[in-house]
mmCIF file of C-alpha atoms and ligand atoms in Angstrom:
data_model
loop_
_atom_site.group_PDB
_atom_site.id
_atom_site.type_symbol
_atom_site.label_atom_id
_atom_site.label_comp_id
_atom_site.label_asym_id
_atom_site.label_seq_id
_atom_site.Cartn_x
_atom_site.Cartn_y
_atom_site.Cartn_z
ATOM 1 C CA MET G 13 -96.510 -12.261 175.902
ATOM 2 C CA GLU G 14 -99.758 -10.565 174.074
ATOM 3 C CA ASN G 15 -102.808 -11.972 174.006
ATOM 4 C CA LYS G 16 -104.539 -9.977 170.986
ATOM 5 C CA ASN G 17 -105.251 -12.712 168.261
ATOM 6 C CA ILE G 18 -103.372 -11.696 164.665
ATOM 7 C CA TYR G 19 -105.443 -13.173 162.086
ATOM 8 C CA VAL G 20 -103.936 -13.700 158.660
ATOM 9 C CA THR G 21 -105.697 -10.350 157.605
ATOM 10 C CA MET G 22 -107.524 -7.073 158.838
ATOM 11 C CA PRO G 23 -109.288 -5.405 156.507
ATOM 12 C CA THR G 24 -108.363 -1.588 155.630
ATOM 13 C CA LEU G 25 -111.136 0.582 157.012
ATOM 14 C CA ALA G 26 -111.397 4.633 156.774
ATOM 15 C CA PRO G 27 -112.470 6.415 160.201
ATOM 16 C CA LEU G 28 -116.128 5.751 160.751
ATOM 17 C CA GLU G 29 -116.528 9.583 160.711
ATOM 18 C CA GLU G 30 -116.107 9.467 157.050
ATOM 19 C CA VAL G 31 -118.198 6.529 156.188
ATOM 20 C CA ASN G 32 -120.833 8.515 157.894
ATOM 21 C CA GLU G 33 -120.505 11.567 156.287
ATOM 22 C CA LEU G 34 -121.447 9.848 153.527
ATOM 23 C CA MET G 35 -124.162 7.714 155.025
ATOM 24 C CA LYS G 36 -125.996 11.128 156.305
ATOM 25 C CA GLY G 37 -126.710 11.866 152.381
ATOM 26 C CA ILE G 38 -128.135 8.369 151.753
ATOM 27 C CA TRP G 39 -130.159 8.769 154.898
ATOM 28 C CA ALA G 40 -131.294 12.602 154.016
ATOM 29 C CA SER G 41 -132.111 11.765 150.022
ATOM 30 C CA GLY G 42 -134.033 8.303 151.025
ATOM 31 C CA ILE G 43 -132.027 6.265 147.771
ATOM 32 C CA MET G 44 -130.583 3.192 148.656
ATOM 33 C CA THR G 45 -129.960 1.241 145.466
ATOM 34 C CA HIS G 46 -130.539 1.138 142.105
ATOM 35 C CA ASN G 47 -127.409 2.538 140.876
ATOM 36 C CA GLY G 48 -127.495 5.909 143.183
ATOM 37 C CA PRO G 49 -125.558 8.149 143.254
ATOM 38 C CA LEU G 50 -122.541 7.051 145.320
ATOM 39 C CA VAL G 51 -122.169 3.834 142.971
ATOM 40 C CA GLN G 52 -122.002 6.021 139.795
ATOM 41 C CA ARG G 53 -119.180 8.301 141.804
ATOM 42 C CA PHE G 54 -117.691 4.813 143.693
ATOM 43 C CA GLU G 55 -117.782 3.654 139.875
ATOM 44 C CA LYS G 56 -116.237 6.540 138.353
ATOM 45 C CA GLU G 57 -113.575 7.045 141.045
ATOM 46 C CA CYS G 58 -112.051 3.907 140.681
ATOM 47 C CA ALA G 59 -112.610 3.965 137.192
ATOM 48 C CA ALA G 60 -109.769 7.166 137.600
ATOM 49 C CA LYS G 61 -108.168 5.843 140.823
ATOM 50 C CA LEU G 62 -107.706 2.407 138.836
ATOM 51 C CA GLY G 63 -106.798 3.517 134.887
ATOM 52 C CA VAL G 64 -109.649 1.333 133.192
ATOM 53 C CA PRO G 65 -112.331 3.363 131.046
ATOM 54 C CA ASN G 66 -114.853 1.971 133.302
ATOM 55 C CA MET G 67 -116.227 -0.285 136.095
ATOM 56 C CA VAL G 68 -119.769 -2.068 136.458
ATOM 57 C CA SER G 69 -119.812 -2.539 140.437
ATOM 58 C CA CYS G 70 -122.469 -5.387 141.808
ATOM 59 C CA VAL G 71 -122.699 -7.309 144.854
ATOM 60 C CA ASN G 72 -120.330 -9.342 145.050
ATOM 61 C CA GLY G 73 -116.599 -10.983 142.946
ATOM 62 C CA THR G 74 -118.558 -14.291 142.958
ATOM 63 C CA ILE G 75 -122.006 -13.267 141.283
ATOM 64 C CA ALA G 76 -119.131 -10.479 139.004
ATOM 65 C CA LEU G 77 -117.493 -13.851 137.572
ATOM 66 C CA GLN G 78 -121.297 -15.417 137.028
ATOM 67 C CA MET G 79 -122.001 -12.501 134.802
ATOM 68 C CA ALA G 80 -118.965 -12.540 132.815
ATOM 69 C CA ILE G 81 -119.662 -15.748 131.478
ATOM 70 C CA ARG G 82 -123.659 -14.723 131.201
ATOM 71 C CA ALA G 83 -122.437 -11.605 128.759
ATOM 72 C CA LEU G 84 -120.223 -13.745 126.658
ATOM 73 C CA LYS G 85 -122.912 -16.037 126.658
ATOM 74 C CA LEU G 86 -120.441 -18.750 127.238
ATOM 75 C CA LYS G 87 -121.982 -22.564 127.043
ATOM 76 C CA GLY G 88 -119.351 -25.217 127.533
ATOM 77 C CA GLU G 89 -115.892 -26.050 128.874
ATOM 78 C CA ILE G 90 -114.182 -22.941 130.908
ATOM 79 C CA ILE G 91 -110.593 -23.951 131.492
ATOM 80 C CA THR G 92 -109.808 -22.957 135.074
ATOM 81 C CA THR G 93 -107.063 -23.254 137.697
ATOM 82 C CA PRO G 94 -107.304 -25.373 140.269
ATOM 83 C CA PHE G 95 -105.065 -23.205 142.767
ATOM 84 C CA THR G 96 -108.003 -20.766 143.568
ATOM 85 C CA PHE G 97 -110.767 -19.917 146.396
ATOM 86 C CA ILE G 98 -113.691 -21.876 145.188
ATOM 87 C CA ALA G 99 -115.907 -18.975 143.849
ATOM 88 C CA THR G 100 -113.863 -19.338 140.619
ATOM 89 C CA ILE G 101 -115.387 -22.536 140.339
ATOM 90 C CA SER G 102 -118.609 -22.479 141.519
ATOM 91 C CA SER G 103 -119.363 -19.693 138.824
ATOM 92 C CA ILE G 104 -118.221 -21.830 136.084
ATOM 93 C CA ILE G 105 -120.989 -24.171 137.156
ATOM 94 C CA TRP G 106 -123.632 -22.113 138.388
ATOM 95 C CA GLU G 107 -123.589 -21.116 135.014
ATOM 96 C CA GLY G 108 -124.335 -24.238 133.627
ATOM 97 C CA CYS G 109 -120.636 -24.328 132.188
ATOM 98 C CA THR G 110 -118.031 -27.409 133.048
ATOM 99 C CA PRO G 111 -114.600 -26.405 134.704
ATOM 100 C CA VAL G 112 -111.422 -28.038 133.100
ATOM 101 C CA PHE G 113 -108.928 -27.736 135.228
ATOM 102 C CA VAL G 114 -105.371 -26.949 134.127
ATOM 103 C CA ASP G 115 -102.066 -27.124 136.480
ATOM 104 C CA ILE G 116 -100.311 -24.182 137.423
ATOM 105 C CA ASP G 117 -96.980 -22.865 137.145
ATOM 106 C CA PRO G 118 -94.501 -24.338 140.575
ATOM 107 C CA GLU G 119 -93.489 -20.496 140.666
ATOM 108 C CA THR G 120 -95.940 -18.425 139.919
ATOM 109 C CA LEU G 121 -98.572 -20.182 141.370
ATOM 110 C CA CYS G 122 -100.758 -18.835 138.350
ATOM 111 C CA ILE G 123 -102.157 -21.316 135.282
ATOM 112 C CA ASP G 124 -99.666 -22.956 132.867
ATOM 113 C CA PRO G 125 -99.709 -21.833 129.792
ATOM 114 C CA LYS G 126 -97.609 -24.313 127.982
ATOM 115 C CA LYS G 127 -100.107 -26.716 129.407
ATOM 116 C CA ILE G 128 -103.550 -25.200 127.937
ATOM 117 C CA GLU G 129 -103.644 -25.957 124.121
ATOM 118 C CA GLU G 130 -104.128 -30.147 125.480
ATOM 119 C CA LYS G 131 -107.481 -29.344 127.082
ATOM 120 C CA ILE G 132 -108.611 -27.529 124.302
ATOM 121 C CA THR G 133 -111.770 -29.666 123.141
ATOM 122 C CA TYR G 134 -114.543 -28.941 120.081
ATOM 123 C CA HIS G 135 -116.606 -27.915 123.867
ATOM 124 C CA THR G 136 -114.012 -25.197 125.138
ATOM 125 C CA VAL G 137 -115.629 -21.535 125.034
ATOM 126 C CA GLY G 138 -113.584 -19.745 127.523
ATOM 127 C CA ILE G 139 -110.263 -19.298 129.728
ATOM 128 C CA MET G 140 -110.528 -17.894 133.081
ATOM 129 C CA PRO G 141 -107.164 -17.629 134.810
ATOM 130 C CA VAL G 142 -106.559 -16.424 137.791
ATOM 131 C CA HIS G 143 -103.939 -13.447 139.077
ATOM 132 C CA VAL G 144 -102.905 -15.464 142.140
ATOM 133 C CA PHE G 145 -102.393 -13.000 144.845
ATOM 134 C CA GLY G 146 -102.246 -10.660 142.951
ATOM 135 C CA ASN G 147 -99.448 -11.675 140.636
ATOM 136 C CA SER G 148 -100.428 -11.216 137.078
ATOM 137 C CA CYS G 149 -100.726 -14.603 134.701
ATOM 138 C CA ASP G 150 -98.871 -14.863 131.383
ATOM 139 C CA ILE G 151 -101.655 -12.474 129.993
ATOM 140 C CA GLU G 152 -99.476 -12.318 126.563
ATOM 141 C CA ALA G 153 -99.504 -16.159 126.393
ATOM 142 C CA ILE G 154 -102.694 -16.766 127.244
ATOM 143 C CA GLY G 155 -104.325 -14.320 124.602
ATOM 144 C CA ALA G 156 -102.395 -15.409 121.933
ATOM 145 C CA ILE G 157 -104.159 -19.413 122.582
ATOM 146 C CA ALA G 158 -107.512 -17.346 122.885
ATOM 147 C CA LYS G 159 -107.731 -15.660 119.900
ATOM 148 C CA LYS G 160 -105.756 -19.051 117.821
ATOM 149 C CA HIS G 161 -108.821 -20.872 119.210
ATOM 150 C CA ASN G 162 -111.448 -18.394 119.331
ATOM 151 C CA LEU G 163 -111.917 -18.787 122.660
ATOM 152 C CA LYS G 164 -112.699 -16.179 125.281
ATOM 153 C CA VAL G 165 -110.968 -14.888 128.342
ATOM 154 C CA ILE G 166 -112.463 -13.642 131.856
ATOM 155 C CA TYR G 167 -109.478 -12.545 134.242
ATOM 156 C CA ASP G 168 -110.779 -13.851 137.969
ATOM 157 C CA ALA G 169 -108.427 -10.827 139.223
ATOM 158 C CA CYS G 170 -110.193 -10.816 142.468
ATOM 159 C CA HIS G 171 -107.095 -10.211 144.553
ATOM 160 C CA SER G 172 -105.761 -7.470 141.790
ATOM 161 C CA VAL G 173 -106.729 -3.782 142.568
ATOM 162 C CA GLY G 174 -104.169 -1.816 142.568
ATOM 163 C CA VAL G 175 -101.888 -4.273 139.769
ATOM 164 C CA ASP G 176 -100.157 -2.746 136.994
ATOM 165 C CA TYR G 177 -99.600 -5.046 134.567
ATOM 166 C CA LYS G 178 -96.980 -3.752 131.453
ATOM 167 C CA GLY G 179 -97.722 -0.382 132.744
ATOM 168 C CA GLN G 180 -101.239 -0.125 132.904
ATOM 169 C CA SER G 181 -104.006 -1.887 135.280
ATOM 170 C CA VAL G 182 -104.380 -5.571 134.813
ATOM 171 C CA PHE G 183 -108.153 -4.291 134.869
ATOM 172 C CA ASN G 184 -107.622 -3.699 131.039
ATOM 173 C CA TYR G 185 -106.582 -7.331 130.041
ATOM 174 C CA GLY G 186 -109.393 -10.256 128.509
ATOM 175 C CA ASP G 187 -112.757 -10.109 127.509
ATOM 176 C CA ILE G 188 -113.546 -9.486 130.978
ATOM 177 C CA SER G 189 -111.713 -9.222 134.599
ATOM 178 C CA VAL G 190 -113.803 -9.614 137.618
ATOM 179 C CA THR G 191 -112.751 -8.070 140.974
ATOM 180 C CA SER G 192 -113.858 -8.580 144.548
ATOM 181 C CA PHE G 193 -114.279 -5.771 147.206
ATOM 182 C CA HIS G 194 -114.907 -8.168 149.779
ATOM 183 C CA ALA G 195 -113.932 -7.400 153.623
ATOM 184 C CA THR G 196 -110.279 -9.224 153.105
ATOM 185 C CA LYS G 197 -109.404 -7.773 150.049
ATOM 186 C CA MET G 198 -107.087 -5.129 149.331
ATOM 187 C CA LEU G 199 -110.023 -2.175 148.807
ATOM 188 C CA ASN G 200 -113.340 -3.802 150.385
ATOM 189 C CA THR G 201 -116.798 -2.306 150.290
ATOM 190 C CA THR G 202 -117.636 -5.293 153.148
ATOM 191 C CA GLU G 203 -118.953 -7.212 150.311
ATOM 192 C CA GLY G 204 -118.759 -6.185 146.527
ATOM 193 C CA GLY G 205 -117.245 -6.832 143.313
ATOM 194 C CA GLY G 206 -116.321 -5.214 139.912
ATOM 195 C CA CYS G 207 -116.317 -6.244 136.302
ATOM 196 C CA PHE G 208 -114.051 -3.953 133.869
ATOM 197 C CA THR G 209 -113.844 -4.501 130.316
ATOM 198 C CA GLN G 210 -112.779 -2.076 126.845
ATOM 199 C CA ASP G 211 -115.963 -2.948 125.028
ATOM 200 C CA LYS G 212 -118.746 -0.494 125.542
ATOM 201 C CA GLU G 213 -121.513 -2.829 124.429
ATOM 202 C CA LEU G 214 -120.399 -5.747 126.675
ATOM 203 C CA ASP G 215 -120.212 -2.873 129.481
ATOM 204 C CA GLU G 216 -123.621 -1.939 128.997
ATOM 205 C CA LYS G 217 -124.684 -5.784 128.544
ATOM 206 C CA LEU G 218 -123.176 -5.861 131.863
ATOM 207 C CA ARG G 219 -125.382 -3.477 133.397
ATOM 208 C CA ARG G 220 -128.681 -4.918 132.547
ATOM 209 C CA ILE G 221 -127.607 -8.423 133.755
ATOM 210 C CA ARG G 222 -127.060 -6.736 137.058
ATOM 211 C CA PHE G 223 -130.440 -5.280 136.854
ATOM 212 C CA PHE G 224 -132.848 -7.876 135.941
ATOM 213 C CA GLY G 225 -132.065 -7.460 132.315
ATOM 214 C CA PHE G 226 -134.033 -3.855 132.208
ATOM 215 C CA GLU G 227 -132.906 -1.987 129.371
ATOM 216 C CA ASN G 228 -134.656 2.499 129.809
ATOM 217 C CA HIS G 229 -136.452 0.560 133.580
ATOM 218 C CA ALA G 230 -138.788 -0.726 130.348
ATOM 219 C CA ASP G 231 -138.677 -3.365 128.290
ATOM 220 C CA ILE G 232 -136.454 -6.725 129.850
ATOM 221 C CA VAL G 233 -134.107 -7.408 127.126
ATOM 222 C CA GLU G 234 -131.543 -9.898 129.168
ATOM 223 C CA ASP G 235 -131.423 -13.122 131.455
ATOM 224 C CA GLY G 236 -130.368 -11.223 134.280
ATOM 225 C CA THR G 237 -130.180 -11.180 137.679
ATOM 226 C CA ASN G 238 -129.951 -8.714 140.911
ATOM 227 C CA GLY G 239 -126.411 -7.912 141.073
ATOM 228 C CA LYS G 240 -126.879 -4.008 142.377
ATOM 229 C CA MET G 241 -124.687 -2.751 144.473
ATOM 230 C CA THR G 242 -126.062 -1.212 147.191
ATOM 231 C CA GLU G 243 -125.468 3.074 148.053
ATOM 232 C CA VAL G 244 -124.561 1.832 151.722
ATOM 233 C CA HIS G 245 -121.626 -0.464 150.251
ATOM 234 C CA ALA G 246 -120.287 1.950 147.587
ATOM 235 C CA ALA G 247 -119.936 4.374 150.667
ATOM 236 C CA VAL G 248 -118.293 2.246 152.176
ATOM 237 C CA GLY G 249 -116.106 1.559 149.327
ATOM 238 C CA LEU G 250 -115.533 5.558 148.547
ATOM 239 C CA ALA G 251 -114.445 6.449 152.108
ATOM 240 C CA ASN G 252 -111.995 3.080 152.137
ATOM 241 C CA LEU G 253 -110.433 4.228 148.241
ATOM 242 C CA LYS G 254 -108.947 7.238 149.612
ATOM 243 C CA TYR G 255 -106.836 4.727 151.916
ATOM 244 C CA LEU G 256 -105.681 2.717 149.094
ATOM 245 C CA ASP G 257 -102.496 4.103 148.036
ATOM 246 C CA ALA G 258 -102.021 4.005 152.163
ATOM 247 C CA ALA G 259 -102.423 0.587 152.593
ATOM 248 C CA LEU G 260 -100.578 -0.690 149.150
ATOM 249 C CA ALA G 261 -97.508 1.386 150.079
ATOM 250 C CA ASP G 262 -97.929 -0.344 153.337
ATOM 251 C CA ARG G 263 -98.802 -3.674 152.006
ATOM 252 C CA LYS G 264 -95.272 -3.688 149.649
ATOM 253 C CA ARG G 265 -93.086 -2.403 152.372
ATOM 254 C CA LYS G 266 -94.149 -5.736 155.361
ATOM 255 C CA TYR G 267 -94.109 -8.035 152.481
ATOM 256 C CA LEU G 268 -90.712 -7.112 151.290
ATOM 257 C CA TYR G 269 -89.448 -7.098 155.118
ATOM 258 C CA TYR G 270 -90.745 -10.701 155.999
ATOM 259 C CA LYS G 271 -89.153 -11.692 152.833
ATOM 260 C CA GLU G 272 -86.276 -10.398 153.362
ATOM 261 C CA LYS G 273 -86.292 -12.136 156.978
ATOM 262 C CA LEU G 274 -87.421 -15.254 156.083
ATOM 263 C CA SER G 275 -85.038 -15.653 153.163
ATOM 264 C CA VAL G 276 -82.095 -16.755 155.098
ATOM 265 C CA ILE G 277 -84.669 -20.076 156.540
ATOM 266 C CA PRO G 278 -83.318 -22.861 154.137
ATOM 267 C CA GLY G 279 -86.160 -24.565 152.507
ATOM 268 C CA LEU G 280 -88.848 -21.697 152.285
ATOM 269 C CA SER G 281 -89.797 -20.157 148.682
ATOM 270 C CA PHE G 282 -91.889 -17.602 147.798
ATOM 271 C CA GLN G 283 -94.147 -16.834 145.170
ATOM 272 C CA LYS G 284 -91.400 -15.622 141.821
ATOM 273 C CA ILE G 285 -93.935 -11.807 141.095
ATOM 274 C CA ASN G 286 -93.786 -9.875 138.134
ATOM 275 C CA GLU G 287 -93.458 -6.602 138.657
ATOM 276 C CA GLY G 288 -96.961 -4.604 139.364
ATOM 277 C CA CYS G 289 -97.845 -6.797 142.084
ATOM 278 C CA ASN G 290 -99.713 -5.503 144.992
ATOM 279 C CA TYR G 291 -98.576 -7.231 147.128
ATOM 280 C CA SER G 292 -101.460 -8.550 149.447
ATOM 281 C CA TYR G 293 -100.680 -11.944 150.943
ATOM 282 C CA PHE G 294 -97.520 -12.981 152.207
ATOM 283 C CA PRO G 295 -97.440 -17.138 151.521
ATOM 284 C CA VAL G 296 -94.743 -18.809 152.553
ATOM 285 C CA ILE G 297 -94.179 -22.026 150.699
ATOM 286 C CA PHE G 298 -92.481 -25.086 153.398
ATOM 287 C CA PRO G 299 -90.438 -27.705 152.157
ATOM 288 C CA ASP G 300 -93.352 -30.003 153.254
ATOM 289 C CA GLU G 301 -96.659 -30.008 155.103
ATOM 290 C CA ALA G 302 -94.905 -31.365 158.073
ATOM 291 C CA THR G 303 -92.873 -28.219 158.613
ATOM 292 C CA LEU G 304 -95.946 -26.047 157.892
ATOM 293 C CA LEU G 305 -98.358 -28.028 160.159
ATOM 294 C CA LYS G 306 -95.381 -27.219 162.980
ATOM 295 C CA VAL G 307 -94.450 -24.002 162.088
ATOM 296 C CA GLN G 308 -98.897 -23.001 162.032
ATOM 297 C CA ALA G 309 -99.016 -25.318 165.734
ATOM 298 C CA LYS G 310 -96.170 -22.911 167.028
ATOM 299 C CA LEU G 311 -97.652 -19.595 165.950
ATOM 300 C CA GLN G 312 -101.492 -21.201 166.797
ATOM 301 C CA GLU G 313 -99.558 -21.201 170.182
ATOM 302 C CA ASN G 314 -99.239 -18.027 170.105
ATOM 303 C CA SER G 315 -102.725 -16.495 169.503
ATOM 304 C CA ILE G 316 -101.623 -15.923 165.627
ATOM 305 C CA PHE G 317 -103.907 -17.689 163.546
ATOM 306 C CA PRO G 318 -102.441 -17.612 159.324
ATOM 307 C CA ARG G 319 -104.086 -19.213 157.073
ATOM 308 C CA ARG G 320 -103.497 -22.394 154.590
ATOM 309 C CA TYR G 321 -104.700 -20.466 151.362
ATOM 310 C CA PHE G 322 -105.782 -21.567 148.365
ATOM 311 C CA TYR G 323 -106.361 -25.009 150.376
ATOM 312 C CA PRO G 324 -106.894 -27.996 149.531
ATOM 313 C CA SER G 325 -106.284 -27.390 145.738
ATOM 314 C CA VAL G 326 -109.980 -27.102 144.220
ATOM 315 C CA ASN G 327 -109.727 -29.967 141.648
ATOM 316 C CA THR G 328 -110.136 -32.278 145.130
ATOM 317 C CA PHE G 329 -113.678 -30.865 145.945
ATOM 318 C CA THR G 330 -115.418 -33.873 144.524
ATOM 319 C CA ARG G 331 -118.734 -32.965 145.443
ATOM 320 C CA LEU G 332 -118.663 -30.291 142.824
ATOM 321 C CA VAL G 333 -116.159 -31.793 140.459
ATOM 322 C CA PRO G 334 -114.983 -35.306 139.257
ATOM 323 C CA TYR G 335 -111.301 -35.712 140.195
ATOM 324 C CA THR G 336 -108.590 -34.983 137.731
ATOM 325 C CA PRO G 337 -104.992 -34.964 139.213
ATOM 326 C CA MET G 338 -102.985 -31.682 139.388
ATOM 327 C CA PRO G 339 -100.396 -32.557 140.657
ATOM 328 C CA ILE G 340 -98.414 -29.199 141.214
ATOM 329 C CA SER G 341 -101.436 -27.580 142.757
ATOM 330 C CA GLU G 342 -101.655 -30.247 144.869
ATOM 331 C CA ASP G 343 -98.329 -30.529 146.158
ATOM 332 C CA ILE G 344 -98.092 -26.503 146.294
ATOM 333 C CA ALA G 345 -101.496 -26.578 148.431
ATOM 334 C CA SER G 346 -100.679 -28.712 151.187
ATOM 335 C CA ARG G 347 -97.562 -26.771 152.006
ATOM 336 C CA ILE G 348 -98.172 -22.870 151.470
ATOM 337 C CA LEU G 349 -99.040 -21.226 154.209
ATOM 338 C CA CYS G 350 -100.293 -17.490 154.111
ATOM 339 C CA LEU G 351 -98.712 -15.361 157.268
ATOM 340 C CA PRO G 352 -100.685 -12.092 158.535
ATOM 341 C CA LEU G 353 -100.457 -8.948 156.143
ATOM 342 C CA TYR G 354 -102.462 -6.057 156.988
ATOM 343 C CA PHE G 355 -103.043 -2.072 157.194
ATOM 344 C CA THR G 356 -103.121 -2.448 161.088
ATOM 345 C CA LEU G 357 -100.274 -5.168 161.830
ATOM 346 C CA ALA G 358 -97.805 -3.177 163.985
ATOM 347 C CA ASP G 359 -94.281 -4.046 162.354
ATOM 348 C CA ASP G 360 -93.758 -5.742 165.907
ATOM 349 C CA ASP G 361 -95.841 -7.982 165.707
ATOM 350 C CA ILE G 362 -94.306 -8.889 162.580
ATOM 351 C CA GLU G 363 -91.050 -9.229 163.742
ATOM 352 C CA ARG G 364 -92.472 -11.660 166.265
ATOM 353 C CA ILE G 365 -94.153 -13.401 163.862
ATOM 354 C CA ILE G 366 -90.520 -14.192 161.789
ATOM 355 C CA GLN G 367 -88.823 -15.278 165.291
ATOM 356 C CA ILE G 368 -91.705 -17.841 166.121
ATOM 357 C CA ILE G 369 -90.905 -19.150 162.374
ATOM 358 C CA VAL G 370 -87.420 -18.687 162.795
ATOM 359 C CA ASN G 371 -87.187 -20.465 166.211
ATOM 360 C CA ALA G 372 -89.736 -23.367 164.572
ATOM 361 C CA ILE G 373 -87.824 -24.191 161.978
ATOM 362 C CA LEU G 374 -83.931 -24.101 162.944
HETATM 363 C C1 LIG Q 407 -112.347 -13.480 147.114
HETATM 364 C C2 LIG Q 407 -112.818 -14.363 145.481
HETATM 365 C C3 LIG Q 407 -112.822 -14.785 144.772
HETATM 366 C C4 LIG Q 407 -114.365 -14.715 145.536
HETATM 367 O O1 LIG Q 407 -115.205 -12.739 145.327
HETATM 368 P P1 LIG Q 407 -116.242 -12.690 146.762
HETATM 369 O O2 LIG Q 407 -116.672 -11.451 146.359
HETATM 370 O O3 LIG Q 407 -115.741 -13.147 148.115
HETATM 371 O O4 LIG Q 407 -117.531 -13.572 146.413
HETATM 372 C C5 LIG Q 407 -113.343 -15.296 143.381
HETATM 373 N N1 LIG Q 407 -112.287 -15.609 143.522
HETATM 374 C C6 LIG Q 407 -110.813 -15.433 144.146
HETATM 375 C C7 LIG Q 407 -109.788 -15.985 143.618
HETATM 376 C C8 LIG Q 407 -110.862 -14.572 145.213
HETATM 377 O O5 LIG Q 407 -109.908 -14.007 146.074
#
């Protein structure tokens, strides 16, 4: 038995020489940051690759969410999902807004649009849904509710690089869509993020917000922050971008293989995904938490470290939010496990993981 550790994910990385070539240029020019040439190139190449008009890069996905809230001047309640990473919620709170939870659909694991309207109050200003594991939300239904109640929509699309919805990039939906280029995400700049909007003025405003609120390096016209991506991060992103197609194809193949093999085990279920998903994670939903813990323990004995994700449901973080019961999210969170899935994961290891799970359950 091999003794190397297998984690839930590993970054997709270009060969180091390709990053170094770009680094040489940075060292030669002395331009490290401040919307430098590589940042501009990264934004342009990403926009072309992803099929969006523009991208506003920034330091990470969390700041990108905060910049989006600020650009839309939201003050009040923002409806969101409890089945997400904590950053969705903390960005709302850091912008002085109040997160209001709406439970998820048990199959898609995204916010249940049928439950949104009952949570809308006089104080509601926006909706921040999450495309969970790259599976797009019911964008039509959410858009219709937002329109009817005059609410802004910011999509937390941190899992969604490479995702299409109705034939175009999912980043083209909502007032602003936000993604993450964190090391664990589909495309990475080590740390990084981006905002996408169809609205030219909003795009310019986001650029000012990420640069202290400056306009043309002169006058301060916004209440801004320092959200700038550096040239070094953009270089990593540019190098990695060349491997995005390969990474997407590899994820899909491995995802479908896992699913085919694990579908025969009674009691396991899987997220219902729609077309255009990027297959970035492989979550398995167990019949109960005890089974999950048993499988997790068996995998760990074999130096395999899947991750309970998202766990726990964020509405239970009572130091941050008052507890409101979200029965579906809490239930799913207690019995969902993401299995290892990444570019350099060997097929033999997937086979081994599947065998361990089969043996643990059957
Ligand atoms: C990763 C992630 C974030 C935060 O992105 P960072 O780049 O790590 O700040 C926010 N929301 C979701 C759903 C995420 O998975």
